[in-house]
CSV table of C-alpha atoms in Angstrom, one decimal:
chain,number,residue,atom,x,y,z
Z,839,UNK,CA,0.0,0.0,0.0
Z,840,UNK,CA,1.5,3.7,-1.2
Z,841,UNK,CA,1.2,6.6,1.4
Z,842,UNK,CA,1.7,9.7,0.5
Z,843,UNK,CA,2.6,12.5,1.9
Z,844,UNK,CA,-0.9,14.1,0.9
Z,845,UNK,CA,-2.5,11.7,3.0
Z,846,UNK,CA,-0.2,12.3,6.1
Z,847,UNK,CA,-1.3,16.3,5.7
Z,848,UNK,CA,-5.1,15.6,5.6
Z,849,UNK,CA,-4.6,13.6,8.4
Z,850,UNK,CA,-2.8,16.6,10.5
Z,851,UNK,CA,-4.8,19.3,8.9
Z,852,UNK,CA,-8.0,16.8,10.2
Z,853,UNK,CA,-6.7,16.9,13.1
Z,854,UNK,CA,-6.0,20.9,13.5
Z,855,UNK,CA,-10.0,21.2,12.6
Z,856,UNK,CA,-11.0,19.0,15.1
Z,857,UNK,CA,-9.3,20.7,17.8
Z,858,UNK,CA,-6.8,18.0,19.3
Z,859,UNK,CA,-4.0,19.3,21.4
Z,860,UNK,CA,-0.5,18.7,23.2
Z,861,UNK,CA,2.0,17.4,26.1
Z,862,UNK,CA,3.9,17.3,29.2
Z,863,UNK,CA,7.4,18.5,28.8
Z,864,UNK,CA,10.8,17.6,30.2
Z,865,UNK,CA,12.9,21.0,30.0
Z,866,UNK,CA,12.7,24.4,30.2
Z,867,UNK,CA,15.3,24.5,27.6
Z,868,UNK,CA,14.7,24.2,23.6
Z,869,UNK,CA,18.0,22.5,23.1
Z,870,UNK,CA,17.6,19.4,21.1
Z,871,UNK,CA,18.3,15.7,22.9
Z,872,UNK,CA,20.0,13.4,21.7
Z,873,UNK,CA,19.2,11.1,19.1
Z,874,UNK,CA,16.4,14.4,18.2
Z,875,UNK,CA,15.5,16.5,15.6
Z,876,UNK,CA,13.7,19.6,16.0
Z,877,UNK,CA,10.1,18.9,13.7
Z,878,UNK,CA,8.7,22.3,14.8
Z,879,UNK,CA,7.5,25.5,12.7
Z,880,UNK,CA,8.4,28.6,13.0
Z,881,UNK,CA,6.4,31.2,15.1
Z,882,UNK,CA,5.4,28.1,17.2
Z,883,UNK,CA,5.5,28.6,21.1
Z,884,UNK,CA,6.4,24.9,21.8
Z,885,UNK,CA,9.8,23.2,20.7
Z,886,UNK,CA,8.8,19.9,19.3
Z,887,UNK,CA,11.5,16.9,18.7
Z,888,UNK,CA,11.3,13.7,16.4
Z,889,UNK,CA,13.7,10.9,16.5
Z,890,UNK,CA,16.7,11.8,13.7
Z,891,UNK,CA,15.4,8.3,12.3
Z,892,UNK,CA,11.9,9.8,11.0
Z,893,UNK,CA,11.1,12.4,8.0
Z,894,UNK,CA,10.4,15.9,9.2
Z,895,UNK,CA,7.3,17.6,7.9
Z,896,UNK,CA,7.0,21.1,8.3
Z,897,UNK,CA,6.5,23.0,5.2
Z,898,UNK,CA,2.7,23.1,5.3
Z,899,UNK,CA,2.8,25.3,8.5
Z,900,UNK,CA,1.9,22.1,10.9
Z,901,UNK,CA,4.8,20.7,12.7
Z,902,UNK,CA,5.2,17.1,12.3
Z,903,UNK,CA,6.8,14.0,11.1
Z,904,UNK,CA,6.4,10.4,9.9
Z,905,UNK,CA,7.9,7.1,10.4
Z,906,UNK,CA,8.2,5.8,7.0
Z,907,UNK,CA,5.8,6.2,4.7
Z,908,UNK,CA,4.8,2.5,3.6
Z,909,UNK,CA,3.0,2.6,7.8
Z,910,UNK,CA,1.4,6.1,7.5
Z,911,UNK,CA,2.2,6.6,11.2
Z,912,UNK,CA,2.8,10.0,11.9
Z,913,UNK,CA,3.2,12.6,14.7
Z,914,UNK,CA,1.9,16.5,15.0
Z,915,UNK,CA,1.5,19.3,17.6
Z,916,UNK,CA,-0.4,22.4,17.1
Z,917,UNK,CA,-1.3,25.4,18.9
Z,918,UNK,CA,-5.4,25.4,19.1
Z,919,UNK,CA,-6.9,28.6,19.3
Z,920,UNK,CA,-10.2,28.2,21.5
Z,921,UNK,CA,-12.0,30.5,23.9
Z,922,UNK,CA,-13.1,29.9,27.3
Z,923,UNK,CA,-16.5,30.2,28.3
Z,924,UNK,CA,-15.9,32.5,31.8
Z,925,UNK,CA,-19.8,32.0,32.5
Z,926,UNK,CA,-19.2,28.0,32.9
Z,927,UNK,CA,-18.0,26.1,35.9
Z,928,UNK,CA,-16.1,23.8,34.4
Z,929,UNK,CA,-12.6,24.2,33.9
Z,930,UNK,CA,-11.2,25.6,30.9
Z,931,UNK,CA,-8.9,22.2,30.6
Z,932,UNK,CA,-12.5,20.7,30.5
Z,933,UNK,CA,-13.7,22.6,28.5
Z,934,UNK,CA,-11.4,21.8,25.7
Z,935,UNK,CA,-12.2,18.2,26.3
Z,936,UNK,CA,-15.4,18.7,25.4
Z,937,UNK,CA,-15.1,20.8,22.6
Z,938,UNK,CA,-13.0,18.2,21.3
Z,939,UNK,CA,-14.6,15.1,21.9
Z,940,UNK,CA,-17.8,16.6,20.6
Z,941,UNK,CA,-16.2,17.0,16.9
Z,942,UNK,CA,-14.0,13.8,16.7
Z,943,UNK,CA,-17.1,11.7,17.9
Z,944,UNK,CA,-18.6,12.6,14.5
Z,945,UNK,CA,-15.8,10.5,12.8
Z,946,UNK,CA,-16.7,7.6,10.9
Z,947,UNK,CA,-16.1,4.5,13.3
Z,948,UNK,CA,-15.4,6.6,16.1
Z,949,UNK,CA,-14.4,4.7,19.2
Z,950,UNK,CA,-13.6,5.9,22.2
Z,951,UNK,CA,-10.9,3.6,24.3
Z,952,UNK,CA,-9.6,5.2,27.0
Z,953,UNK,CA,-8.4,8.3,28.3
Z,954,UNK,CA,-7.1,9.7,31.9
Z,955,UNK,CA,-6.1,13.4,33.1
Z,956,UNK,CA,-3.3,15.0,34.6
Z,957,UNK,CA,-2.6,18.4,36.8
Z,958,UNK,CA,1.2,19.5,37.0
Z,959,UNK,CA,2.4,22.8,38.6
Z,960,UNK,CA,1.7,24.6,35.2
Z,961,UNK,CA,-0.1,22.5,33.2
Z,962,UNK,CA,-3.5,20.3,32.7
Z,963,UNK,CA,-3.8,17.8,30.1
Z,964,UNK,CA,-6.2,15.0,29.0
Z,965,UNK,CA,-4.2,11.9,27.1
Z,966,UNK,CA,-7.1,10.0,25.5
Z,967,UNK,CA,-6.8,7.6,22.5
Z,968,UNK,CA,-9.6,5.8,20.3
Z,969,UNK,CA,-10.6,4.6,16.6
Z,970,UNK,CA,-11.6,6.0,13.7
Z,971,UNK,CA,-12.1,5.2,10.1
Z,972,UNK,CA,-10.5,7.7,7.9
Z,973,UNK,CA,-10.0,7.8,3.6
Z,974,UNK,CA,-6.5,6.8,2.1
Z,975,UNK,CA,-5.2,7.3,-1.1
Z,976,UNK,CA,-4.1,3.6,-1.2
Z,977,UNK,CA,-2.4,2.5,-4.8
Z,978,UNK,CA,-4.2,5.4,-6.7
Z,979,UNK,CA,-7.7,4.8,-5.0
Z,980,UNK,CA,-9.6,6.4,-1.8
Z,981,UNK,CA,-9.8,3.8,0.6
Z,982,UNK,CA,-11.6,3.6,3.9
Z,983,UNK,CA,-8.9,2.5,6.8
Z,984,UNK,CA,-9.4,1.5,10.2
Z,985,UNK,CA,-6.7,3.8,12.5
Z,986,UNK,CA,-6.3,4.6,16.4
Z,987,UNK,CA,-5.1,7.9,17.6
Z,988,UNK,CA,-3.4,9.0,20.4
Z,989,UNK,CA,-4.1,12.6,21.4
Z,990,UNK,CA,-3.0,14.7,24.4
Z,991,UNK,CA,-5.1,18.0,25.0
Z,992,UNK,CA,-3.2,20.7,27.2
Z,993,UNK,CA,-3.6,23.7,28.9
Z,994,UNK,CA,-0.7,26.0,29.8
Z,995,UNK,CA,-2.2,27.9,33.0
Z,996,UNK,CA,0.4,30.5,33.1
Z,997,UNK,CA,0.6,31.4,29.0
Z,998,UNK,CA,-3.4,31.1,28.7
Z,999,UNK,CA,-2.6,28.5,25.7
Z,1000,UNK,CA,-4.1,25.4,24.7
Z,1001,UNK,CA,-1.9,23.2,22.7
Z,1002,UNK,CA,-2.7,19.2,20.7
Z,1003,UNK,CA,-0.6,16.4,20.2
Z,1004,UNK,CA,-1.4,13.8,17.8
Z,1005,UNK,CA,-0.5,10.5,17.2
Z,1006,UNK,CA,-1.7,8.0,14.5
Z,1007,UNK,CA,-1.3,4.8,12.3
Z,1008,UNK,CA,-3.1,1.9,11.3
Z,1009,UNK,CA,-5.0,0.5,14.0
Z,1010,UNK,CA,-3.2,-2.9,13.5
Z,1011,UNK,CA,0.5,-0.8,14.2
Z,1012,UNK,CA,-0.6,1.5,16.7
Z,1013,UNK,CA,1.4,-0.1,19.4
Z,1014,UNK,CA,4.4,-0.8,17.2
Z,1015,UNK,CA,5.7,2.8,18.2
Z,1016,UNK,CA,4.3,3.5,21.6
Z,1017,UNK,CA,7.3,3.8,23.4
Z,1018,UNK,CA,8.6,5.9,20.7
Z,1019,UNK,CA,5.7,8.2,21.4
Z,1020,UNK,CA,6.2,8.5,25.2
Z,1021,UNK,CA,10.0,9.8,24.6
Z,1022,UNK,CA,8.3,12.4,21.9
Z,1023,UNK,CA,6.0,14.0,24.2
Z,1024,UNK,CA,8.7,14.1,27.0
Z,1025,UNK,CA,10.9,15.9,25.0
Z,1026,UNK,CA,8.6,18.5,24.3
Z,1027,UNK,CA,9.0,22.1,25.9
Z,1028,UNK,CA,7.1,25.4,25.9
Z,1029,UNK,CA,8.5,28.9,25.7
Z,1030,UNK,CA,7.3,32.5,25.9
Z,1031,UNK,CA,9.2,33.5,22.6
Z,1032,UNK,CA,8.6,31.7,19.4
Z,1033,UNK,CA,10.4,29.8,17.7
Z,1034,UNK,CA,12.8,31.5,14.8
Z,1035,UNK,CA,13.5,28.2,12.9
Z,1036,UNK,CA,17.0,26.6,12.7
Z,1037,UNK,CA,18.4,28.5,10.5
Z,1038,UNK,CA,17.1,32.0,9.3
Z,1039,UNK,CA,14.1,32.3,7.5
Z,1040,UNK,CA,12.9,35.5,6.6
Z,1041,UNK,CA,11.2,37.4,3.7
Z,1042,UNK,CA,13.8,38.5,1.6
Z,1043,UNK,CA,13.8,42.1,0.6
Z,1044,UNK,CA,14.8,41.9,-3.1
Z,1045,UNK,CA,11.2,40.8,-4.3
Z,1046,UNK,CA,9.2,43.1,-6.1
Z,1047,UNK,CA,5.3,43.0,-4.9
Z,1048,UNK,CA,2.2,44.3,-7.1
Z,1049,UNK,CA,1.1,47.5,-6.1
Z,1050,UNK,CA,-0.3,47.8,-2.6
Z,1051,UNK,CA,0.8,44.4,-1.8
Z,1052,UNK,CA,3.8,42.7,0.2
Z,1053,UNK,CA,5.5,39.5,0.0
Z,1054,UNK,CA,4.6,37.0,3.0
Z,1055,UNK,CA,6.8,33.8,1.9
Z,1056,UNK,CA,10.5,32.7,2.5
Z,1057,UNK,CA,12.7,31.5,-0.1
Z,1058,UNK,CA,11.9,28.2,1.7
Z,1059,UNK,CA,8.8,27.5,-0.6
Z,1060,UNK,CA,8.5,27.1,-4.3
Z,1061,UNK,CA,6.2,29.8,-5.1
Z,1062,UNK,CA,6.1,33.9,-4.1
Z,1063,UNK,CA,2.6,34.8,-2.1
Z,1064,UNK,CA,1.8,37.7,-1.9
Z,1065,UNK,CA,-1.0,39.5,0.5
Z,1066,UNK,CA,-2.4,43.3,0.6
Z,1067,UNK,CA,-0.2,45.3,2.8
Z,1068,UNK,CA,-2.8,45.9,5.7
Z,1069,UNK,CA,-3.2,42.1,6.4
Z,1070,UNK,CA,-1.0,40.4,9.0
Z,1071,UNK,CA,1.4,37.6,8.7
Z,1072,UNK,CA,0.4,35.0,11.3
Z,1073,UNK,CA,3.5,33.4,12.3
Z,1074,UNK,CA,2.1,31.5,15.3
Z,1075,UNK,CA,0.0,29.1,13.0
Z,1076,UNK,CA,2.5,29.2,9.7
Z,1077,UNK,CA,4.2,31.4,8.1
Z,1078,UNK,CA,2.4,31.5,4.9
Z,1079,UNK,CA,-1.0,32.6,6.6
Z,1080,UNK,CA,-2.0,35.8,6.9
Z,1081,UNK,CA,-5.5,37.1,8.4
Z,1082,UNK,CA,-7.5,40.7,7.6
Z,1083,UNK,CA,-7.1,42.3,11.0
Z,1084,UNK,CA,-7.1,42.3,15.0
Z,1085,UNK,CA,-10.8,42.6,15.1
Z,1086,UNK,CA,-11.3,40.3,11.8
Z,1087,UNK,CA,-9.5,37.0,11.5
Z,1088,UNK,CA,-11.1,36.1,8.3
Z,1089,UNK,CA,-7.3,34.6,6.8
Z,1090,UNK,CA,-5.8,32.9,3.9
Z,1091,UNK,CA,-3.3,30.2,3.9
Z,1092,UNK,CA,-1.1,28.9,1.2
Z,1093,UNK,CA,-0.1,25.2,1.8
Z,1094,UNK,CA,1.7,22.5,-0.5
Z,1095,UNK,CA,1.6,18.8,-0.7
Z,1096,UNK,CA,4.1,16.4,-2.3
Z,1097,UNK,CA,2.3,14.1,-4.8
Z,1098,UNK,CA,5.5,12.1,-5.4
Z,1099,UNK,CA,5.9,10.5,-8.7
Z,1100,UNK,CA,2.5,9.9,-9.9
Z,1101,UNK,CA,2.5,11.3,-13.1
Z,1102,UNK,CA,-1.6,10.3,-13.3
Z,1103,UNK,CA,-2.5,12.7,-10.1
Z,1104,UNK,CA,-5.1,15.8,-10.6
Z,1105,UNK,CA,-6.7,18.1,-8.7
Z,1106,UNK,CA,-9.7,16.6,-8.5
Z,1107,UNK,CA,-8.3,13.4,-7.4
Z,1108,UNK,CA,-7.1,15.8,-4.8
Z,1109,UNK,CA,-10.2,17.3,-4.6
Z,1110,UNK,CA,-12.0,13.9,-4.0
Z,1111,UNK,CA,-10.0,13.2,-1.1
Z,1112,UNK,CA,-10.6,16.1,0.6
Z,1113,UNK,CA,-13.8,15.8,0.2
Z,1114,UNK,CA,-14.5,12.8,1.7
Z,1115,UNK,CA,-12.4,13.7,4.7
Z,1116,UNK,CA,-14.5,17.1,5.1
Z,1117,UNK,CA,-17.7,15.4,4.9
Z,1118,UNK,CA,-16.6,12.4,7.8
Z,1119,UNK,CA,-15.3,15.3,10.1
Z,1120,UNK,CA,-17.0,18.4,9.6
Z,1121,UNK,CA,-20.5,19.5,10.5
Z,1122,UNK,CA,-23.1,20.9,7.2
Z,1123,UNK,CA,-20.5,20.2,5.0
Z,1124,UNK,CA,-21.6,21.9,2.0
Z,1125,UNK,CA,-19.8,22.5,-1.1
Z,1126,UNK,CA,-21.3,25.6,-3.3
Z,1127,UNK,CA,-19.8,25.3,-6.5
Z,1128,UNK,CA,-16.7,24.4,-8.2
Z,1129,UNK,CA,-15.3,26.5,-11.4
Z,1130,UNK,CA,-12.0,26.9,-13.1
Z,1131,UNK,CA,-9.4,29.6,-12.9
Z,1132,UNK,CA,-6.7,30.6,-14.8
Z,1133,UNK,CA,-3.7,31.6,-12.5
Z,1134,UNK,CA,-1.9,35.0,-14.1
Z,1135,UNK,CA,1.1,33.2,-12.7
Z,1136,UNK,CA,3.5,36.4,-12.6
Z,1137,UNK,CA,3.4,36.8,-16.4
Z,1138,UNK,CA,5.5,33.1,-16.3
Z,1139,UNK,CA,2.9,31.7,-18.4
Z,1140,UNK,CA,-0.9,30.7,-17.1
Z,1141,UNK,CA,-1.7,27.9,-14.7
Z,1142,UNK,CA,-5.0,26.2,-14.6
Z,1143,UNK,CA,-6.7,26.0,-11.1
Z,1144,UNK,CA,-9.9,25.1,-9.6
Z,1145,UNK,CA,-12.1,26.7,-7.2
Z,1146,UNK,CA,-13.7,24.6,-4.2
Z,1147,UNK,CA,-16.7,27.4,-2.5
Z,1148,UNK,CA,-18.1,25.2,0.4
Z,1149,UNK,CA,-19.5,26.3,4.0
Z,1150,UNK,CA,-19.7,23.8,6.8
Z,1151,UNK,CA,-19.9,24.6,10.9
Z,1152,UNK,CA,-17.9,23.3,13.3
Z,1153,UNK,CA,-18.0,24.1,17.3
Z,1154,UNK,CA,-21.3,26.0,16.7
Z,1155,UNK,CA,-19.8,28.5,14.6
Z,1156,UNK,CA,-20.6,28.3,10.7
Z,1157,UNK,CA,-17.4,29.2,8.2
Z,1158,UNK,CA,-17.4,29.8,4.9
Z,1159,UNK,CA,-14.9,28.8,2.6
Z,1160,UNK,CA,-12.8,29.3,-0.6
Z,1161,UNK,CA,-10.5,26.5,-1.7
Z,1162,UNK,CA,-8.5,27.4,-4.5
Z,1163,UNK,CA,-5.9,24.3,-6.1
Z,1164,UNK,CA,-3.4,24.0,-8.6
Z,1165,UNK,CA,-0.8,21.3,-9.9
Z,1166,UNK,CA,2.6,22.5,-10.6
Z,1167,UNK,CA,4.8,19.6,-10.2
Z,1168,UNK,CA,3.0,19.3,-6.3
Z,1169,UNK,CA,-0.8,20.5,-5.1
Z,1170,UNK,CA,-0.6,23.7,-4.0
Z,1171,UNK,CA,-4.0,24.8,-2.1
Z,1172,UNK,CA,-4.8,28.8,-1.2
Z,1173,UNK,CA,-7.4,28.5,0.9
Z,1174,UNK,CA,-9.8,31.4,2.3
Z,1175,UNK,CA,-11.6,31.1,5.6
Z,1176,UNK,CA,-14.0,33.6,6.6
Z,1177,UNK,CA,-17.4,33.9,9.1
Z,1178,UNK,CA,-20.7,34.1,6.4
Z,1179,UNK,CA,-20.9,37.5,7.1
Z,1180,UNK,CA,-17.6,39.0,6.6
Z,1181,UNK,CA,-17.0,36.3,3.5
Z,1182,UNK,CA,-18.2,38.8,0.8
Z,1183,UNK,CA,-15.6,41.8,2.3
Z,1184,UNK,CA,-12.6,40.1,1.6
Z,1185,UNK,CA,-13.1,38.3,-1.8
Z,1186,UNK,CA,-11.3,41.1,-3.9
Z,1187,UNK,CA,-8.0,41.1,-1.5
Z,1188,UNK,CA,-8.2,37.3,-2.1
Z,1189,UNK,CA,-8.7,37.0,-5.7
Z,1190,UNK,CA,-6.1,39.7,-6.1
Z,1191,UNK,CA,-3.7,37.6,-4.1
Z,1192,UNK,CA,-4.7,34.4,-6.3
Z,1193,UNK,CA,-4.1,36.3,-9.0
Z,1194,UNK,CA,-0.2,37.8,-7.5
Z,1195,UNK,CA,0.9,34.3,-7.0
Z,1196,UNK,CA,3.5,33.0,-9.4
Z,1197,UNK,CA,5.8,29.8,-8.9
Z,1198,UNK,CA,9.3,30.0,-8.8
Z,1199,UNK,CA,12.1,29.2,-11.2
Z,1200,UNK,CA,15.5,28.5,-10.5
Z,1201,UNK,CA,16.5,32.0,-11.0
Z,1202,UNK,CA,13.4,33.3,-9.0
């Protein structure tokens, strides 16, 4: 059975929707232990470590990792932005339980095993794990696959931040690489400054950006995105995501997955996938329409695209969305994410910024 790396980002961006959350940690310090790797993003508050044994994954903006990819066993952590409900009793570690739970339990096969809390000095966190069915692309076809997670829920009391860790891989493996797991999540550690990357990753100045716009992306990626000059770069979930204001957080994100070296791929067998994995996992899914786009490309020649308009809810709250997709040697998705009511406002920034993006050549 092929894995791709496609299917090891649905799987972590499933699991940034559904709200899952991270871990205990060993140090105070970000240096790396031995036998480690750091696997973390930059702008991320946490400092998260992998074996030097498994593949980092980090350029869609989630950190993470996988073991090889003929298991599809793979690791994340994300930051989870939820709010607390001051008027409830409960606690707000609790509270992110439930939240939670509520969304994953609309999985297919969704079975709850087990799951046990803990209170350090600092910290709350719920380790829970259970079973789910989930879509593969497995040998060029979408296949259902039984799998059990392992996901640790936490709550930094003294930074106010809730944080997710995921683990998962076929439910027949899942032990395989328990013990593996337990020395990832003891590694991990939390600071109050974010993470600036290993080595130097900033904007670089020599880019010329259409009018009124500014360059958001490193020379890390394979394309140039571009935003309008007023929105803000959100380097505490990605550095290519950017979002229309304080007050606003209607945002865009630009994301990329390796397709390896299956010449027969499309977007819509990318689409396909997708959309079975946002119709197990998210509430109303609806999709509006779907219509083609010609990409202006930077004047380095048009690229066809697609455009995915669906709406679906999840925690109570209704989102409406524009999924925008191109092949160019890999999937690249720009994806808009607004509230119904503030969708309409930004359309023209994001169609402009569809419209900036180009993809690089070697002398870009």
């Amino acid at each position: 059975m092929k894995i791709t790396p496609l299917s090891r980002l649905l799987c972590a961006l499933l699991a940034l929707c559904l709200l899952a959350g991270g871990l205990v940690s060993c140090a105070s310090t970000s240096e790396v232990p031995d036998g480690y790797q750091y696997a973390t993003c930059d702008g991320e508050y946490f400092r998260f470590f992998v074996p030097t044994q498994w593949t980092v994954n980090t350029e869609s903006g989630i950190s993470s990792a996988y073991i090889v990819s003929s298991q599809n066993a793979a690791v994340s952590m994300v930051q989870i932005p939820f709010t607390v409900d001051e008027s409830k009793e409960t606690s707000p570690i609790q509270q992110f339980k439930e939240a939670h739970v509520a969304e994953i339990s609309k999985l297919d096969g969704y079975e709850q095993e087990k799951y046990f809390e803990e209170g350090l000095e600092d910290q709350r966190s719920v380790d829970m794990t259970y079973k789910a069915t989930v879509v593969i692309d497995s040998e060029g076809e979408n296949k259902p696959e039984s799998r059990r997670y392992r996901q640790v829920l936490i709550y930094r009391v003294r930074e106010q931040r809730f944080f997710l860790f995921t683990y998962s891989a076929p439910a027949d493996k899942f032990d395989t690489w328990l013990d593996i797991v337990d020395g990832i999540l003891a590694c991990i550690t939390y600071e109050t400054f974010p993470y600036e990357g290993e080595h130097e990753r900033k904007v670089p100045d020599n880019v010329t950006a259409p009018e009124g716009m500014k360059l958001v992306s490193d020379n890390e990626v394979a394309y140039r995105f571009f935003a309008p000059e007023s929105w803000i770069r959100d380097v505490n979930n990605g550095q290519n995501l950017v979002y229309a204001s304080e007050e606003d957080r209607s945002n865009v994100s630009m994301l990329s997955y390796d397709i390896g070296e299956d010449a027969t791929y499309t977007v819509e067998k990318y689409w396909e996938l997708c959309r079975q994995q946002y119709e197990a996992s998210l509430e109303n899914f609806t999709l509006i329409s779907e219509t083609d786009l010609k990409l202006h490309n930077g004047g380095k020649g048009e690229k066809d695209a697609k455009v995915y308009e669906y709406t679906y809810t999840l925690g109570g709250t209704s989102y409406h969305v524009r999924q925008t997709i191109c092949l160019v040697g890999m999937i690249y998705t720009m994806t808009y994410t607004a509230l119904p009511e503030q969708y309409e406002a930004h359309l023209d920034d994001v169609k402009a910024m569809e419209q900036a993006l180009y993809f690089r050549t070697f002398f870009d």
